[in-house]
Short mmCIF file of C-alpha atoms and ligand atoms in Angstrom, two decimals:
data_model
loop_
_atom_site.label_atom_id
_atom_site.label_comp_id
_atom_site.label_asym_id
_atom_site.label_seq_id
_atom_site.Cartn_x
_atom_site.Cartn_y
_atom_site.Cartn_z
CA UNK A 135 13.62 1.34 -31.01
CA UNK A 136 10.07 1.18 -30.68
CA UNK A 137 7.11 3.57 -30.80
CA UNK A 138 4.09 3.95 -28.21
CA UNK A 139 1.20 6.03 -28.75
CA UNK A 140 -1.15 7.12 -26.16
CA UNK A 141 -4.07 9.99 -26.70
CA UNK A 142 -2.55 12.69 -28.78
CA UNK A 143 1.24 11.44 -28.10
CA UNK A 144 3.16 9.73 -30.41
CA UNK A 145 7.00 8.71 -29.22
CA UNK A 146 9.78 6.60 -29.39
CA UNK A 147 10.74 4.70 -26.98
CA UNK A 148 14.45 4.87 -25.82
CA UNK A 149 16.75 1.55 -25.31
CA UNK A 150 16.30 1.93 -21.31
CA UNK A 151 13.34 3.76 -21.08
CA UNK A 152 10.13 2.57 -20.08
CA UNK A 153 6.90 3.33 -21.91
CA UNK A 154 5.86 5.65 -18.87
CA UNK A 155 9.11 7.62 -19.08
CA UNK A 156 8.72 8.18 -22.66
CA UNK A 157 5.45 8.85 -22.76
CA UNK A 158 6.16 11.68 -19.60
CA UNK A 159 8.97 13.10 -21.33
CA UNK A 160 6.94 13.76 -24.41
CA UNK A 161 4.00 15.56 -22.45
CA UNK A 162 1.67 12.55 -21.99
CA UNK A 163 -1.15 13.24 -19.11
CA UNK A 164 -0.59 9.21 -17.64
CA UNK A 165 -1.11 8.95 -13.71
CA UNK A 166 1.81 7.37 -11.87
CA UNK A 167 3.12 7.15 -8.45
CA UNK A 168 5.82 4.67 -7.50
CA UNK A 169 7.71 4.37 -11.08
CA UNK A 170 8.06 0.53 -9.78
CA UNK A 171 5.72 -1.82 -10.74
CA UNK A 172 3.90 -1.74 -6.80
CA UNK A 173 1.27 0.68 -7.00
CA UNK A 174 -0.60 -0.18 -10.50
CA UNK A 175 -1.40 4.01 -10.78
CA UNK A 176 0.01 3.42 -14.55
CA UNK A 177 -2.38 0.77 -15.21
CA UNK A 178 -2.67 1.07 -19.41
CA UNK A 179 -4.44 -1.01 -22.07
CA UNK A 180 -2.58 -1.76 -25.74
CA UNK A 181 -5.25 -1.76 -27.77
CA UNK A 182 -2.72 -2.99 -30.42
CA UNK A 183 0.88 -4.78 -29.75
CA UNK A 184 1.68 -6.89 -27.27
CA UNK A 185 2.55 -5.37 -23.84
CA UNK A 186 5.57 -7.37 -22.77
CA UNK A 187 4.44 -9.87 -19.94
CA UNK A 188 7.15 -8.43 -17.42
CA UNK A 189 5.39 -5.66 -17.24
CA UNK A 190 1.89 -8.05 -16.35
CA UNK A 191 2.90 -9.34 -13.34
CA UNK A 192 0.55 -8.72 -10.27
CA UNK A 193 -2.19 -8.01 -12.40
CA UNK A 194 -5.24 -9.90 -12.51
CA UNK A 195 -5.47 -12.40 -15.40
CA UNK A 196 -8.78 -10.49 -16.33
CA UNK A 197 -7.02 -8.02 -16.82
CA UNK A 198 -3.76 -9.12 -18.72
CA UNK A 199 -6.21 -10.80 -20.96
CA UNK A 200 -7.55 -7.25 -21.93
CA UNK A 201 -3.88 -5.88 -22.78
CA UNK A 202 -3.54 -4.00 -19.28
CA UNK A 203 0.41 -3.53 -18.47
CA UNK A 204 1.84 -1.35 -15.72
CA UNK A 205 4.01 1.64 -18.51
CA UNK A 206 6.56 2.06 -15.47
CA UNK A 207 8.00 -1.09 -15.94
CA UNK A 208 7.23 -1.74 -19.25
CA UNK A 209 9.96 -2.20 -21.99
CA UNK A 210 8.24 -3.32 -25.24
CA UNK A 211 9.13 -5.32 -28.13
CA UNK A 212 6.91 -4.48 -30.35
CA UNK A 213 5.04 -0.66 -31.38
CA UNK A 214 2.38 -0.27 -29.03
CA UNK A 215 -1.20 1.87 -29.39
CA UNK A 216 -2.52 2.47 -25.28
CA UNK A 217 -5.69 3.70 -24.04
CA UNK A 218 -6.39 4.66 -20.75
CA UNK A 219 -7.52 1.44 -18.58
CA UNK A 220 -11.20 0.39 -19.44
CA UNK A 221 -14.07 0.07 -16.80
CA UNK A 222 -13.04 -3.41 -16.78
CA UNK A 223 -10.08 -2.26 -15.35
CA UNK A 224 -11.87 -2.93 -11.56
CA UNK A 225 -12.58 0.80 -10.67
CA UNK A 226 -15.54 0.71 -8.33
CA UNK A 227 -17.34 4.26 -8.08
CA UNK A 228 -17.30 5.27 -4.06
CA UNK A 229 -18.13 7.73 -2.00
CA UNK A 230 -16.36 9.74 1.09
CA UNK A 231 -18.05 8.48 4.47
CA UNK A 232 -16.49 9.58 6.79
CA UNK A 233 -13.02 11.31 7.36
CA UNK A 234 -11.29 12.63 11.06
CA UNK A 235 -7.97 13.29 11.52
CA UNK A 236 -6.57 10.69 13.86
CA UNK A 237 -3.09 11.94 14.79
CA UNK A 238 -1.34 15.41 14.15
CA UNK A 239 -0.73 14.02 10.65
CA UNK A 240 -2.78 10.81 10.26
CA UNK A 241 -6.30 11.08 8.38
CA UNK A 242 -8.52 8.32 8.48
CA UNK A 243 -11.30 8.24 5.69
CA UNK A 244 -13.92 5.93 5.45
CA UNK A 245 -15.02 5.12 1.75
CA UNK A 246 -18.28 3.58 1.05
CA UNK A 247 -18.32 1.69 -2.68
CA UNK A 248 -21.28 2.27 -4.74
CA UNK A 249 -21.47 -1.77 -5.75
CA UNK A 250 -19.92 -5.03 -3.60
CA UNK A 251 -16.41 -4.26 -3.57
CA UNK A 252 -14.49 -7.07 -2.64
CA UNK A 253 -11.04 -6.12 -0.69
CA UNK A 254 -8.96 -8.45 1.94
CA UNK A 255 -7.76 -6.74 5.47
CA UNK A 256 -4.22 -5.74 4.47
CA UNK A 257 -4.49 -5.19 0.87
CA UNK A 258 -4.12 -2.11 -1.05
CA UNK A 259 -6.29 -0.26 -3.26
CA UNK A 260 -5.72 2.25 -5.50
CA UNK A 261 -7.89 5.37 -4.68
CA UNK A 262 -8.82 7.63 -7.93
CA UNK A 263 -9.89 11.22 -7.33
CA UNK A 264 -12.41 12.27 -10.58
CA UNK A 265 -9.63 14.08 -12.14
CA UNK A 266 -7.73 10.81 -12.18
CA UNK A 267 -4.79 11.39 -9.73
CA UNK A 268 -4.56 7.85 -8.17
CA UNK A 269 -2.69 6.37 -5.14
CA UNK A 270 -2.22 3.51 -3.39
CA UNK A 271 -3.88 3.21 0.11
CA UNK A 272 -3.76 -0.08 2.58
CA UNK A 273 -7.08 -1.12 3.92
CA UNK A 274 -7.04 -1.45 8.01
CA UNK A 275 -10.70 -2.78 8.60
CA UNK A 276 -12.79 -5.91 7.54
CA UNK A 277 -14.32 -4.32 5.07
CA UNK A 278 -16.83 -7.16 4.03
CA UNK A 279 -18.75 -6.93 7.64
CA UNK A 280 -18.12 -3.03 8.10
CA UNK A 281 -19.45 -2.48 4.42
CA UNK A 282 -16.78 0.57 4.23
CA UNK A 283 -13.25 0.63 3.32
CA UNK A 284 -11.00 2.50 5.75
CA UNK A 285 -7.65 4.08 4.97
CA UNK A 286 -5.56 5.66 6.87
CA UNK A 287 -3.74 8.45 5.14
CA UNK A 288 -0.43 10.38 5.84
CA UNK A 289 -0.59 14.01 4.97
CA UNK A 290 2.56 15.31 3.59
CA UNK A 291 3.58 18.71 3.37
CA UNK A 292 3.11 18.55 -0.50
CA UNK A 293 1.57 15.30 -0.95
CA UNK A 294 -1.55 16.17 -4.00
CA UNK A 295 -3.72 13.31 -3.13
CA UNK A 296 -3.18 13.32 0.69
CA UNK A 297 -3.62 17.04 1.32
CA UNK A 298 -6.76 16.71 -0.90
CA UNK A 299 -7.86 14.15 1.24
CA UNK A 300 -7.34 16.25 4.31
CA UNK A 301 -8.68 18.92 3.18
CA UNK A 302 -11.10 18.89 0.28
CA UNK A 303 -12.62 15.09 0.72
CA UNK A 304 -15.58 15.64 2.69
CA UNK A 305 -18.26 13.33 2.91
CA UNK A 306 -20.54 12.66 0.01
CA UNK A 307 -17.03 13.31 -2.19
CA UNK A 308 -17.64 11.11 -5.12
CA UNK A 309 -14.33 8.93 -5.75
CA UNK A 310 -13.26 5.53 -7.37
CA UNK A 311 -11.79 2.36 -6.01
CA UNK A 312 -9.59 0.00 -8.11
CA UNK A 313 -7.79 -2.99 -7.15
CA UNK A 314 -7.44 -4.79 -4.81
CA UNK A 315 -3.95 -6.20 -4.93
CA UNK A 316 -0.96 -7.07 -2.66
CA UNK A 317 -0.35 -10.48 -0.34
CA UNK A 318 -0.35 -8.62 3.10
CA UNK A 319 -3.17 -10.94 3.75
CA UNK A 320 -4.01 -13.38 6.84
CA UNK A 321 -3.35 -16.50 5.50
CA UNK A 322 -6.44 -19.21 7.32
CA UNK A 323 -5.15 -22.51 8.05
CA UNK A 324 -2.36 -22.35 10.73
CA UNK A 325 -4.29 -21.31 13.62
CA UNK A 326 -1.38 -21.72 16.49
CA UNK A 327 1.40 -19.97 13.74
CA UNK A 328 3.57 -17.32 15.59
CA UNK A 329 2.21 -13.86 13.35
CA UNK A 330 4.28 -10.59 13.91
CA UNK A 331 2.63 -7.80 12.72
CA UNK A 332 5.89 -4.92 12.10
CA UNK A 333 5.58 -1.36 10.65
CA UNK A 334 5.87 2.12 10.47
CA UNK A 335 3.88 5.18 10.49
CA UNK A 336 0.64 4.69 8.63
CA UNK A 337 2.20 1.03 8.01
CA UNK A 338 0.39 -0.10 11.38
CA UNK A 339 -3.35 0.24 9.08
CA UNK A 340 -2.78 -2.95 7.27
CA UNK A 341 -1.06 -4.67 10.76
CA UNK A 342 -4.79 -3.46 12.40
CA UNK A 343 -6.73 -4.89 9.24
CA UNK A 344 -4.53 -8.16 9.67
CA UNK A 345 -4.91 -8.23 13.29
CA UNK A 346 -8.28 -8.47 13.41
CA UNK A 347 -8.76 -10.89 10.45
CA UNK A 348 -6.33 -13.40 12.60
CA UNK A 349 -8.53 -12.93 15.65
CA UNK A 350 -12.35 -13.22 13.61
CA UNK A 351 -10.73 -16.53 12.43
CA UNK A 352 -10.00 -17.55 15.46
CA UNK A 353 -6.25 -17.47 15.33
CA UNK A 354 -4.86 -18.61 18.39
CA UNK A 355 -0.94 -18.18 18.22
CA UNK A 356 0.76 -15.32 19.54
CA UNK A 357 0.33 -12.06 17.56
CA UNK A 358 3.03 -9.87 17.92
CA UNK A 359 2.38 -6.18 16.84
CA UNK A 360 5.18 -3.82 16.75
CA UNK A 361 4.61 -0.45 15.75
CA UNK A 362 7.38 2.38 15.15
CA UNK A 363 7.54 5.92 14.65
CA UNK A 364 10.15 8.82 14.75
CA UNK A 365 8.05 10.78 17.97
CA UNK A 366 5.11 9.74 20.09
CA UNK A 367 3.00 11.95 18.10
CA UNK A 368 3.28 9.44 14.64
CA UNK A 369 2.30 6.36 17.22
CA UNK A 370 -0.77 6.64 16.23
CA UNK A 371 -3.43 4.10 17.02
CA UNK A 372 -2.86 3.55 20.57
CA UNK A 373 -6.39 3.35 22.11
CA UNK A 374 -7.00 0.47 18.59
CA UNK A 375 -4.21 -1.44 19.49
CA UNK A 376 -4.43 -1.48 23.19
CA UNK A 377 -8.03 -2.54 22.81
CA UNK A 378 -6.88 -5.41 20.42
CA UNK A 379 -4.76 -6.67 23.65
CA UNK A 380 -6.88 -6.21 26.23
CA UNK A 381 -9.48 -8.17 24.54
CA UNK A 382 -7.09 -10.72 23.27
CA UNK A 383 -4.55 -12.70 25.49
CA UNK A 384 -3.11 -13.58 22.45
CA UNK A 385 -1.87 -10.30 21.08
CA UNK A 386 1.37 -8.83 22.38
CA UNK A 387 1.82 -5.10 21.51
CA UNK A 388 5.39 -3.06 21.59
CA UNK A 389 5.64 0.60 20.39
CA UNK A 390 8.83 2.12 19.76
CA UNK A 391 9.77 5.73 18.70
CA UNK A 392 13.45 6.60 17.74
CA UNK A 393 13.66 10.14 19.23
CA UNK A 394 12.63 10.72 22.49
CA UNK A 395 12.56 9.23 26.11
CA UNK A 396 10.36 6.27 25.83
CA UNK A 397 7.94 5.63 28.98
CA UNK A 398 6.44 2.65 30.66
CA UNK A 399 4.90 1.90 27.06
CA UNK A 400 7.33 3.06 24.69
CA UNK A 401 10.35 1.31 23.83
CA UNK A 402 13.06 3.55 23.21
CA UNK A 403 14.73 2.47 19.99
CA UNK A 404 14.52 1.73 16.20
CA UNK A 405 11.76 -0.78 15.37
CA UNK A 406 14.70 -2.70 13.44
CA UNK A 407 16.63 -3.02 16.56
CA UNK A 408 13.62 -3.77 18.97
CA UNK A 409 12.60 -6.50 16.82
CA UNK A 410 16.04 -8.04 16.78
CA UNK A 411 16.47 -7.92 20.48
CA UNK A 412 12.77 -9.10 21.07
CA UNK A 413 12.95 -11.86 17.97
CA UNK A 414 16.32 -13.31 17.36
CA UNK A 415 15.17 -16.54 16.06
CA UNK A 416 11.53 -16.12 13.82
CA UNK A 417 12.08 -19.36 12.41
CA UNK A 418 8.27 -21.20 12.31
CA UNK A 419 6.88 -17.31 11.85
CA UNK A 420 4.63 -15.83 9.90
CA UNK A 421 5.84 -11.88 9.36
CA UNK A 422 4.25 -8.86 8.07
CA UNK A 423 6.04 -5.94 7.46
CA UNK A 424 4.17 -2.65 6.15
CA UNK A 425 5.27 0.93 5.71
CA UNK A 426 8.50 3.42 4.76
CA UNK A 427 10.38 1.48 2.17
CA UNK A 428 13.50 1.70 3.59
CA UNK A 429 12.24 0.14 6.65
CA UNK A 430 10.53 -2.71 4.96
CA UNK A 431 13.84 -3.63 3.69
CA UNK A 432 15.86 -3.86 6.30
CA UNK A 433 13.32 -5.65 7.97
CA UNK A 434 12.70 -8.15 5.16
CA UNK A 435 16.57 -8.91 5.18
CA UNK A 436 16.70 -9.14 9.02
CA UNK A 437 13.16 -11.34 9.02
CA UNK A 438 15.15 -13.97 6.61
CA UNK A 439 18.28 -13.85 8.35
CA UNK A 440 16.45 -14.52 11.91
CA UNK A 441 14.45 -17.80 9.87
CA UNK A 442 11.66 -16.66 8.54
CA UNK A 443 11.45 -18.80 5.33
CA UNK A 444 10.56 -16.17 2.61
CA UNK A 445 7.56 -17.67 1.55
CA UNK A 446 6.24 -16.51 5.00
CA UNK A 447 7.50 -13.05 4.59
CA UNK A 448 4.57 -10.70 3.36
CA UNK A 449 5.59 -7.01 2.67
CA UNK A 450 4.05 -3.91 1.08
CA UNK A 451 7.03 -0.80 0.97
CA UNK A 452 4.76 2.47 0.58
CA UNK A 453 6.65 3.97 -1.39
CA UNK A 454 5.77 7.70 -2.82
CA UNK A 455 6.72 9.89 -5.96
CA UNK A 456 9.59 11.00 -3.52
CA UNK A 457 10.86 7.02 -4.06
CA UNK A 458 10.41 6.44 -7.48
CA UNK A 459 13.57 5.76 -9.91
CA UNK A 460 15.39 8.21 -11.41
CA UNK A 461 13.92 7.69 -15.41
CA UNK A 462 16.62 6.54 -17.77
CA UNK A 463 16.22 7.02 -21.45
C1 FAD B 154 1.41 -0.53 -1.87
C2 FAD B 154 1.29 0.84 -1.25
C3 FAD B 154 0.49 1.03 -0.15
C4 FAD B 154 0.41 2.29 0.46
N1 FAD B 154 -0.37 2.44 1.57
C5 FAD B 154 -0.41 3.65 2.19
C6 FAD B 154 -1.20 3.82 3.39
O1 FAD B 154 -1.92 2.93 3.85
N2 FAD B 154 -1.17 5.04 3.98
C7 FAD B 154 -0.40 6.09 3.49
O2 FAD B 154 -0.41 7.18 4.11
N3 FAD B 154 0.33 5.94 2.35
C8 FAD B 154 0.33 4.76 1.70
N4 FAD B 154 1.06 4.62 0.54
C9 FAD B 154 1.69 5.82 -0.07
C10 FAD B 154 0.62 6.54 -0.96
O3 FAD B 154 0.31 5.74 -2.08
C11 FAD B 154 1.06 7.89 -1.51
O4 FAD B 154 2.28 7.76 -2.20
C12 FAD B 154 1.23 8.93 -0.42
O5 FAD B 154 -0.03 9.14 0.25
C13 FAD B 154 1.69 10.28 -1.01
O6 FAD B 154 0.79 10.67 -2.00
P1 FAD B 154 0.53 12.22 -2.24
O7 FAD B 154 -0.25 12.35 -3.51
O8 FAD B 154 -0.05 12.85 -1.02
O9 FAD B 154 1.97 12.79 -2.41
P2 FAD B 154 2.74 13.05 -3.83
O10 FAD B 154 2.18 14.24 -4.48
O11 FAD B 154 2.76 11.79 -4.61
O12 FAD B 154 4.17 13.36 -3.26
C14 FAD B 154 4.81 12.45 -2.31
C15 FAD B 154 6.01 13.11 -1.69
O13 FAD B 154 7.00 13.18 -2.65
C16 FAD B 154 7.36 14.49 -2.89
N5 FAD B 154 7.48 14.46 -4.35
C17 FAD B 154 6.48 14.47 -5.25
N6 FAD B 154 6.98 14.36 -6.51
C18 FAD B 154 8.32 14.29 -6.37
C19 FAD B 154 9.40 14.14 -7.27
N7 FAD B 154 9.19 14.07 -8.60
N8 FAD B 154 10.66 14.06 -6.77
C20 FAD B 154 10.88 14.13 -5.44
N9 FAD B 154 9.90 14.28 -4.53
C21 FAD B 154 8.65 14.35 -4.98
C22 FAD B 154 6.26 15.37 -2.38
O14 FAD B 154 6.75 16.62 -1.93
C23 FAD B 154 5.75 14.53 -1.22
O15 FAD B 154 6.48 14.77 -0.04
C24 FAD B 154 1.14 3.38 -0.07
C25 FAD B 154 1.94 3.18 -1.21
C26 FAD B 154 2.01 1.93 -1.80
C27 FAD B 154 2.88 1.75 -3.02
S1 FES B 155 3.12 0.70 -10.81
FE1 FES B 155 3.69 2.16 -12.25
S2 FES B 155 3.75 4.03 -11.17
FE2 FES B 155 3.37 2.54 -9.61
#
């Protein structure tokens, strides 16, 4: 058994718990989200012990060297003594630019940072409100010639940060960014590479950021984007992504919905299927797949099983409190 303390809180640690689970079930105020090691909202610092390394992996080595460990997945060895994740800890101060609802329940916000914030198309970031509720937010533009970051958010019926951000962020909102992280990333250097670009719901923000990072580098193999959603009303993005092919002869785009009739530009269908009957064999491809976590893993299994090698499989699952683990203690 061993101990953790954290602020005021001072607790054991069970067998099978992790230190965020602990820490939670003894009243700790820590910021999570996905309970999985994805989202980096549980970002601590031992200040003494040794976080076990498991719990290290995806963060930056500046980082790690500093004692950071993500308490969700965290199952120390030794007693451990956590702060709260220094300054070093990336956090960028920002500001609300812009925001405009872009579908019935799509916001897009527009963050400028204070300093250089460094962030590849297709990354996430983690977005800190000042009270410190954090979450995890894929970046859709090129954010290093735009000189804003640009989310697009779901709003969920109860969703904290996304209903604040539909309704409370208004420009000049103060804000921090942290991060980036995540491998959803163009990858230079295979300019005629088959890319196809798969998702769902707010998943297609990362697909645009991609997109257009293949096209400013000149990519010239076919970019398939295939974009799903339960109605027409979730397929957002249509006017983005039918500008992307007009202007590219390159880029292919298919939307699909699962209930409803379809039309002349709608595929009638589940994205899962589509892609199956439209991609048998993605051997030689380069596949990104972005959005509801169940989703993502059928399509990572199907990606493999049609070629893909899985080095050349890049996927971020959003997943949401709704998703995390049941704790175990
Ligand atoms: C890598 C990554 C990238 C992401 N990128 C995006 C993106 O680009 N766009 C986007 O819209 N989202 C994205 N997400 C999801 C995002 O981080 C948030 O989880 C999402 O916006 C919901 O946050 P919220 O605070 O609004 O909702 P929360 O308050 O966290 O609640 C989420 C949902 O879970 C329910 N819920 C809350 N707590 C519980 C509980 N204990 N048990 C059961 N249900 C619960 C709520 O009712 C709500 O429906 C991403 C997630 C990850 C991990
Ligand atoms: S990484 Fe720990 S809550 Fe998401």
């Amino acid at each position: 058994m061993t101990r953790v303390r954290f602020d005021t809180t001072d607790v054991d640690v069970g067998e099978r718990e992790s230190v965020l689970d602990a820490l939670l079930r003894a009243g700790a105020d820590v910021p999570y989200s996905c309970r999985s090691g994805v989202c980096q909202s549980c970002c601590l610092r031992a200040v003494e012990g040794t976080p076990p390394s498991a719990a290290q992996v995806g963060l930056p080595p500046t980082l790690v060297a500093l004692g950071h460990f993500l308490a969700c997945v965290a199952h120390p060895q030794d007693d451990l003594v956590c702060a709260r994740p220094g300054a070093l800890a990336g956090a960028v101060d920002a500001t609300i630019r812009e925001r405009e609802s872009i579908a019935a329940d799509v916001v897009r916000v527009r963050i400028s940072p204070n300093i250089p914030f460094v962030v590849k198309p297709g990354q996430y970031v983690n977005l800190a409100r000042t009270d410190g509720l954090v979450r995890s937010y894929s970046v859709a533009n090129l954010a290093d010639e735009d000189g804003y970051v640009e989310l697009h958010v779901r709003v969920l019926e109860h969703g904290a940060m996304s209903r604040w951000i539909a309704n409370d962020a208004v420009p000049g909102t103060p804000v921090s960014l942290r991060g980036p992280a995540g491998s959803c990333v163009y990858v230079p250097g295979s300019p005629h590479e088959p890319l196809l670009l798969a998702g769902s719901g707010t998943g297609l923000a990362p697909l645009l950021g991609i997109a257009r990072d293949a096209l400013r580098h000149a990519h010239r193999g076919p970019i398939h984007v295939m974009h799903g959603g339960r109605t027409e009303a979730a397929l957002y993005g249509a006017d983005a992504l039918a500008q992307l092919a007009r202007a590219h002869a390159n880029v292919a785009v298919t939307r699909c919905v699962l209930e409803g009739p379809g039309s002349d530009d709608i595929v009638q269908g589940r994205l899962d299927h589509v892609i199956a009957a439209r991609h048998a064999d993605l051997s030689g491809w380069r596949v990104y797949l972005c959005g509801h976590p169940d989703l993502v893993r059928t399509l990572q299994q199907d990606a493999f099983l049609a070629g893909a090698s899985l080095d050349a499989i890049h996927a971020d699952a959003f997943l949401t409190r709704a998703d995390a683990p049941v704790p175990t203690g």
